[in-house]
Amino acid sequence: MLRDYREKIAEVYFAYPAFASGRPDHSANSSCAVEQIEYELAAIRSMNIKLDLLLNGNCYGEWAVSERFKRETACLLERLSDANLLPEIVTTTSPFVASVVRKLIPDMEIRASVNMRIDSITALEYLQDKFDSFYLRRDLQRDLAVVERFSSWSKANNKKLCLLVNSGCLRNCPYQTFHDNLVAHDRELREIRNCADFMPHLCWERYQNGNNIADFLRSSWIRPEDVKHYAPYCHVMKLATRQHSNPRGVIAAYCAERFDGNLLDLTEPCYSQAFAPYILDNTLLENEELPGSCGSNCNHCGKCEKLLQKAFRKL
């Protein structure tokens, strides 16, 4: 997949087995997970694509600022270095991890994860000595004036602005911290009998039975056709694909900067099954302006409903 699109791929993110990240660790119980991921990373490195190690779990429990976690991080970087797989970038939500990596490898790029929810220049100034690049809070990125302002600060301060363009998360989701903490403890949660009558994901709760499609329309994702508007302002655009059923389709659409299909298929999580047999036809929204900053404080003006009447259709 990467070979087919290598001209457009700048970096590949990877989480290492047994280290918490922003997604569940599906390899936790696999005896060959380490060998498999290192084999794949070697293939990626041979294509001159940068490697970006994710240590962006929202919680590392009682070990979060410990000597043990420091040693584990150092050992991981040493192992990767010995295998000629030392990443060019480490992306983290943890200021502790950022500090450890900075001391171990001073010239490595350290990136502030999207999970840090950086939404002000003031926050960037606080982090200026700790991070080299950062993700803008995705809830703000549909406002190009905001993106341009953060971009100007980044260029003036020798930093890099990044965007996550296909997040399916609800705009300004109040469950995010709770959900991110759950994901960080995914391995422990799998061993516990959890309550079956509680839905921990607010998006799936709202979308069950095919309801609240307007919430999806006003979320933070960016259409492939709109990538060109953001290109002057950001260093890289991240595609979330680690849990997507069709990552090739996502990569193809954004590399082509065009998608003649169901917008519900592009985001992670992928919501097409929640609304089937209805689709949100991207070809019918081609010349339409999607909700911008109004999506964070919706007054139900009716604009989204008009867009849905045009593009939300039954197959």
Coordinates of C-alpha atoms in Angstrom, one line a residue:
M1 CA 0.0 0.0 0.0
L2 CA 2.8 2.4 0.9
R3 CA 4.8 1.5 -2.2
D4 CA 1.8 2.4 -4.3
Y5 CA 1.5 5.9 -2.7
R6 CA 5.1 6.5 -1.5
E7 CA 5.4 9.8 -3.4
K8 CA 2.7 11.3 -1.2
I9 CA 3.6 9.6 2.1
A10 CA 6.0 11.6 4.4
E11 CA 5.7 9.6 7.6
V12 CA 4.3 6.4 9.1
Y13 CA 3.1 6.4 12.7
F14 CA 3.6 3.2 14.7
A15 CA 2.8 2.1 18.3
Y16 CA 5.1 -0.5 19.7
P17 CA 3.6 -3.6 21.3
A18 CA 3.0 -3.3 25.1
F19 CA 3.3 0.5 25.1
A20 CA 0.1 2.4 25.5
S21 CA -0.9 4.7 22.7
G22 CA -4.0 6.4 21.3
R23 CA -5.4 3.2 20.0
P24 CA -6.0 -0.3 21.5
D25 CA -3.0 -2.6 21.5
H26 CA -4.4 -5.4 19.3
S27 CA -1.0 -7.2 19.4
A28 CA -0.8 -7.4 23.2
N29 CA -1.2 -11.2 23.2
S30 CA 0.7 -12.0 20.1
S31 CA 4.0 -13.8 20.5
C32 CA 5.3 -12.5 17.1
A33 CA 4.1 -8.9 17.3
V34 CA 7.6 -7.4 17.8
E35 CA 9.1 -9.4 14.9
Q36 CA 6.2 -8.5 12.6
I37 CA 6.2 -4.8 13.3
E38 CA 10.0 -4.5 13.0
Y39 CA 9.9 -6.4 9.7
E40 CA 7.3 -3.9 8.4
L41 CA 9.2 -0.9 9.7
A42 CA 12.4 -2.1 7.9
A43 CA 10.4 -2.2 4.7
I44 CA 9.0 1.3 5.3
R45 CA 12.5 2.6 6.0
S46 CA 13.8 1.2 2.8
M47 CA 11.3 3.5 1.0
N48 CA 12.9 6.6 2.7
I49 CA 9.6 7.2 4.6
K50 CA 10.1 8.7 8.0
L51 CA 9.1 6.7 11.1
D52 CA 7.1 8.3 13.9
L53 CA 6.9 6.4 17.2
L54 CA 3.7 7.0 19.1
L55 CA 4.0 7.1 22.9
N56 CA 0.8 9.1 23.2
G57 CA -1.2 7.1 25.6
N58 CA -3.4 9.4 27.8
C59 CA -2.5 7.6 30.9
Y60 CA 0.5 5.5 32.0
G61 CA -0.9 4.8 35.5
E62 CA 1.3 4.8 38.5
W63 CA 4.4 4.5 36.3
A64 CA 3.7 7.8 34.5
V65 CA 6.7 9.7 35.8
S66 CA 8.7 6.8 37.1
E67 CA 12.3 5.7 36.7
R68 CA 10.9 2.4 35.4
F69 CA 9.0 4.2 32.5
K70 CA 12.1 6.2 31.8
R71 CA 14.2 3.0 31.5
E72 CA 11.6 1.3 29.3
T73 CA 11.5 4.3 27.0
A74 CA 15.3 4.4 26.8
C75 CA 15.4 0.6 26.1
L76 CA 12.8 0.8 23.4
L77 CA 14.8 3.6 21.6
E78 CA 18.0 1.6 22.0
R79 CA 16.4 -1.5 20.5
L80 CA 15.1 0.4 17.6
S81 CA 18.4 2.1 17.1
D82 CA 20.2 -1.3 17.1
A83 CA 17.8 -2.5 14.5
N84 CA 18.4 0.6 12.3
L85 CA 14.8 1.6 13.0
L86 CA 15.3 4.6 15.3
P87 CA 12.4 6.9 14.4
E88 CA 12.9 10.4 13.2
I89 CA 10.0 11.6 15.3
V90 CA 8.4 10.7 18.6
T91 CA 4.8 11.9 19.1
T92 CA 3.5 12.0 22.6
T93 CA 0.8 13.4 24.9
S94 CA 3.2 13.0 27.9
P95 CA 5.5 15.9 28.9
F96 CA 7.5 13.4 30.8
V97 CA 8.1 11.3 27.7
A98 CA 9.1 14.5 25.8
S99 CA 11.6 15.4 28.5
V100 CA 13.1 11.9 28.6
V101 CA 13.5 11.7 24.8
R102 CA 15.0 15.2 24.7
K103 CA 17.7 14.2 27.2
L104 CA 18.4 10.9 25.5
I105 CA 18.4 12.1 21.8
P106 CA 18.6 15.9 21.8
D107 CA 18.2 16.3 18.0
M108 CA 15.1 14.0 17.6
E109 CA 11.9 15.7 16.6
I110 CA 9.4 15.7 19.4
R111 CA 5.8 16.2 18.4
A112 CA 2.8 17.2 20.6
S113 CA 0.0 14.7 20.0
V114 CA -3.4 15.8 18.8
N115 CA -4.6 14.4 22.2
M116 CA -3.0 17.4 23.9
R117 CA -5.7 19.5 22.4
I118 CA -3.6 22.6 21.7
D119 CA -6.0 25.4 21.0
S120 CA -4.1 28.6 21.7
I121 CA -0.9 30.4 21.0
T122 CA -0.4 30.8 24.7
A123 CA -0.3 27.0 25.1
L124 CA 2.3 26.8 22.3
E125 CA 4.4 29.3 24.1
Y126 CA 4.3 27.2 27.2
L127 CA 5.5 24.2 25.2
Q128 CA 8.0 26.0 23.0
D129 CA 11.1 24.4 24.6
K130 CA 9.6 21.0 24.9
F131 CA 8.2 20.2 21.4
D132 CA 9.4 20.8 17.9
S133 CA 6.0 20.2 16.1
F134 CA 2.4 20.0 17.2
Y135 CA -1.1 19.1 16.2
L136 CA -3.7 21.8 16.2
R137 CA -6.8 20.8 18.2
R138 CA -9.0 19.2 15.5
D139 CA -12.1 21.1 16.7
L140 CA -10.6 24.3 15.3
Q141 CA -9.3 23.2 12.0
R142 CA -12.3 23.8 9.8
D143 CA -11.6 27.6 10.4
L144 CA -8.9 28.4 7.9
A145 CA -8.2 31.8 9.5
V146 CA -7.4 29.9 12.8
V147 CA -5.1 27.5 10.9
E148 CA -3.3 30.4 9.2
R149 CA -2.8 32.1 12.6
F150 CA -1.2 29.0 14.1
S151 CA 0.8 28.5 10.9
S152 CA 2.3 32.0 11.1
W153 CA 3.3 31.5 14.7
S154 CA 4.9 28.1 13.8
K155 CA 7.0 29.5 10.9
A156 CA 8.1 32.5 13.1
N157 CA 9.2 30.2 15.8
N158 CA 10.8 27.4 13.7
K159 CA 8.0 24.9 14.6
K160 CA 5.9 22.6 12.5
L161 CA 2.1 22.6 12.4
C162 CA 0.3 19.3 11.7
L163 CA -3.4 18.4 11.2
L164 CA -5.4 15.2 11.7
V165 CA -7.7 15.4 8.7
N166 CA -10.0 12.3 8.9
S167 CA -11.0 12.0 12.6
G168 CA -14.5 10.8 13.0
C169 CA -14.7 12.0 16.6
L170 CA -17.6 14.3 17.5
R171 CA -16.7 18.0 17.5
N172 CA -15.8 19.1 21.1
C173 CA -16.6 15.7 22.4
P174 CA -17.0 15.9 26.2
Y175 CA -16.2 12.1 26.5
Q176 CA -12.7 12.5 24.9
T177 CA -10.6 12.5 28.1
F178 CA -12.6 9.6 29.5
H179 CA -12.3 7.6 26.3
D180 CA -8.6 8.3 25.8
N181 CA -8.0 7.0 29.3
L182 CA -10.0 3.9 28.6
V183 CA -7.9 3.2 25.5
A184 CA -4.7 3.7 27.4
H185 CA -5.8 0.9 29.8
D186 CA -7.1 -1.3 27.0
R187 CA -5.1 -4.4 28.0
E188 CA -6.4 -4.3 31.6
L189 CA -10.0 -3.6 30.5
R190 CA -10.0 -6.8 28.4
E191 CA -9.4 -8.9 31.5
I192 CA -12.3 -7.4 33.5
R193 CA -16.0 -8.1 33.2
N194 CA -17.4 -4.7 32.2
C195 CA -20.9 -3.5 32.2
A196 CA -22.6 -4.5 28.9
D197 CA -25.3 -1.9 29.2
F198 CA -23.0 1.2 29.0
M199 CA -21.7 2.7 25.8
P200 CA -18.4 4.4 26.5
H201 CA -18.3 6.0 23.0
L202 CA -20.6 9.0 22.8
C203 CA -20.4 9.1 18.9
W204 CA -21.7 5.5 18.6
E205 CA -24.4 6.2 21.3
R206 CA -25.6 9.2 19.2
Y207 CA -25.4 7.4 15.9
Q208 CA -27.1 4.2 16.9
N209 CA -30.2 3.5 14.9
G210 CA -29.0 5.9 12.2
N211 CA -29.7 9.0 14.2
N212 CA -28.0 12.4 14.5
I213 CA -26.2 12.4 11.1
A214 CA -25.9 16.2 11.4
D215 CA -23.3 15.7 14.2
F216 CA -21.1 13.9 11.7
L217 CA -21.5 16.7 9.1
R218 CA -20.4 19.4 11.6
S219 CA -17.4 17.4 13.0
S220 CA -13.7 18.2 12.3
W221 CA -12.8 16.0 9.3
I222 CA -11.5 17.7 6.1
R223 CA -12.6 16.5 2.7
P224 CA -9.9 15.3 0.3
E225 CA -10.9 18.1 -2.1
D226 CA -10.2 20.7 0.6
V227 CA -6.6 19.5 1.3
K228 CA -5.3 22.1 -1.2
H229 CA -6.6 24.9 1.0
Y230 CA -4.6 23.7 4.0
A231 CA -1.4 22.7 2.2
P232 CA 0.3 26.2 2.5
Y233 CA -0.1 26.2 6.2
C234 CA 0.8 22.8 7.6
H235 CA 3.8 20.5 7.5
V236 CA 2.0 17.1 7.3
M237 CA -1.6 15.9 7.4
K238 CA -2.2 12.8 9.3
L239 CA -4.6 10.0 8.2
A240 CA -6.0 7.8 10.9
T241 CA -6.1 4.3 9.5
R242 CA -4.9 1.9 12.3
Q243 CA -8.4 0.6 13.0
H244 CA -10.0 1.3 9.6
S245 CA -11.4 -1.6 7.6
N246 CA -10.2 0.0 4.3
P247 CA -7.0 2.0 4.9
R248 CA -6.1 1.8 1.2
G249 CA -9.3 3.6 0.3
V250 CA -8.6 6.4 2.7
I251 CA -5.0 6.9 1.5
A252 CA -6.1 6.8 -2.1
A253 CA -8.7 9.5 -1.6
Y254 CA -6.4 11.9 0.1
C255 CA -3.5 11.3 -2.2
A256 CA -5.8 12.0 -5.2
E257 CA -7.4 14.9 -3.3
R258 CA -10.7 13.7 -4.6
F259 CA -13.3 11.2 -3.5
D260 CA -16.4 10.0 -5.4
G261 CA -18.0 8.1 -2.6
N262 CA -19.5 7.9 0.8
L263 CA -17.9 10.4 3.2
L264 CA -18.8 8.1 6.1
D265 CA -16.2 5.7 4.7
L266 CA -13.3 8.1 5.1
T267 CA -13.2 8.7 8.8
E268 CA -11.8 6.7 11.7
P269 CA -14.1 5.5 13.2
C270 CA -15.8 4.5 10.0
Y271 CA -19.5 5.1 10.4
S272 CA -20.9 3.7 7.2
Q273 CA -22.4 0.7 9.0
A274 CA -24.2 2.9 11.5
F275 CA -26.2 4.7 8.7
A276 CA -26.5 2.0 6.1
P277 CA -28.2 1.8 3.6
Y278 CA -27.9 5.6 3.6
I279 CA -24.7 7.3 2.4
L280 CA -23.4 10.9 2.6
D281 CA -22.5 11.4 -1.1
N282 CA -19.4 13.5 -1.4
T283 CA -20.1 14.2 -5.1
L284 CA -23.2 16.1 -4.1
L285 CA -21.3 18.3 -1.7
E286 CA -18.5 19.3 -4.1
N287 CA -19.4 22.9 -4.3
E288 CA -20.8 23.3 -0.8
E289 CA -19.2 24.9 2.2
L290 CA -19.2 22.7 5.3
P291 CA -19.9 24.0 8.8
G292 CA -16.8 25.9 10.1
S293 CA -16.4 27.4 13.5
C294 CA -20.1 27.4 13.9
G295 CA -19.9 23.7 14.5
S296 CA -18.5 24.3 18.0
N297 CA -21.5 26.4 19.1
C298 CA -24.3 25.2 16.8
N299 CA -27.5 27.3 17.0
H300 CA -29.3 24.9 14.7
C301 CA -29.7 27.4 11.9
G302 CA -30.8 24.8 9.4
K303 CA -27.7 24.9 7.1
C304 CA -26.7 21.3 8.0
E305 CA -30.2 20.0 7.4
K306 CA -30.2 21.6 3.9
L307 CA -26.9 20.0 3.1
L308 CA -28.1 16.6 4.3
Q309 CA -31.3 16.9 2.2
K310 CA -29.0 17.3 -0.8
A311 CA -26.3 14.6 -0.1
F312 CA -27.7 12.1 2.5
R313 CA -29.4 9.5 0.3
K314 CA -30.4 5.9 0.3
L315 CA -28.7 3.5 -2.0

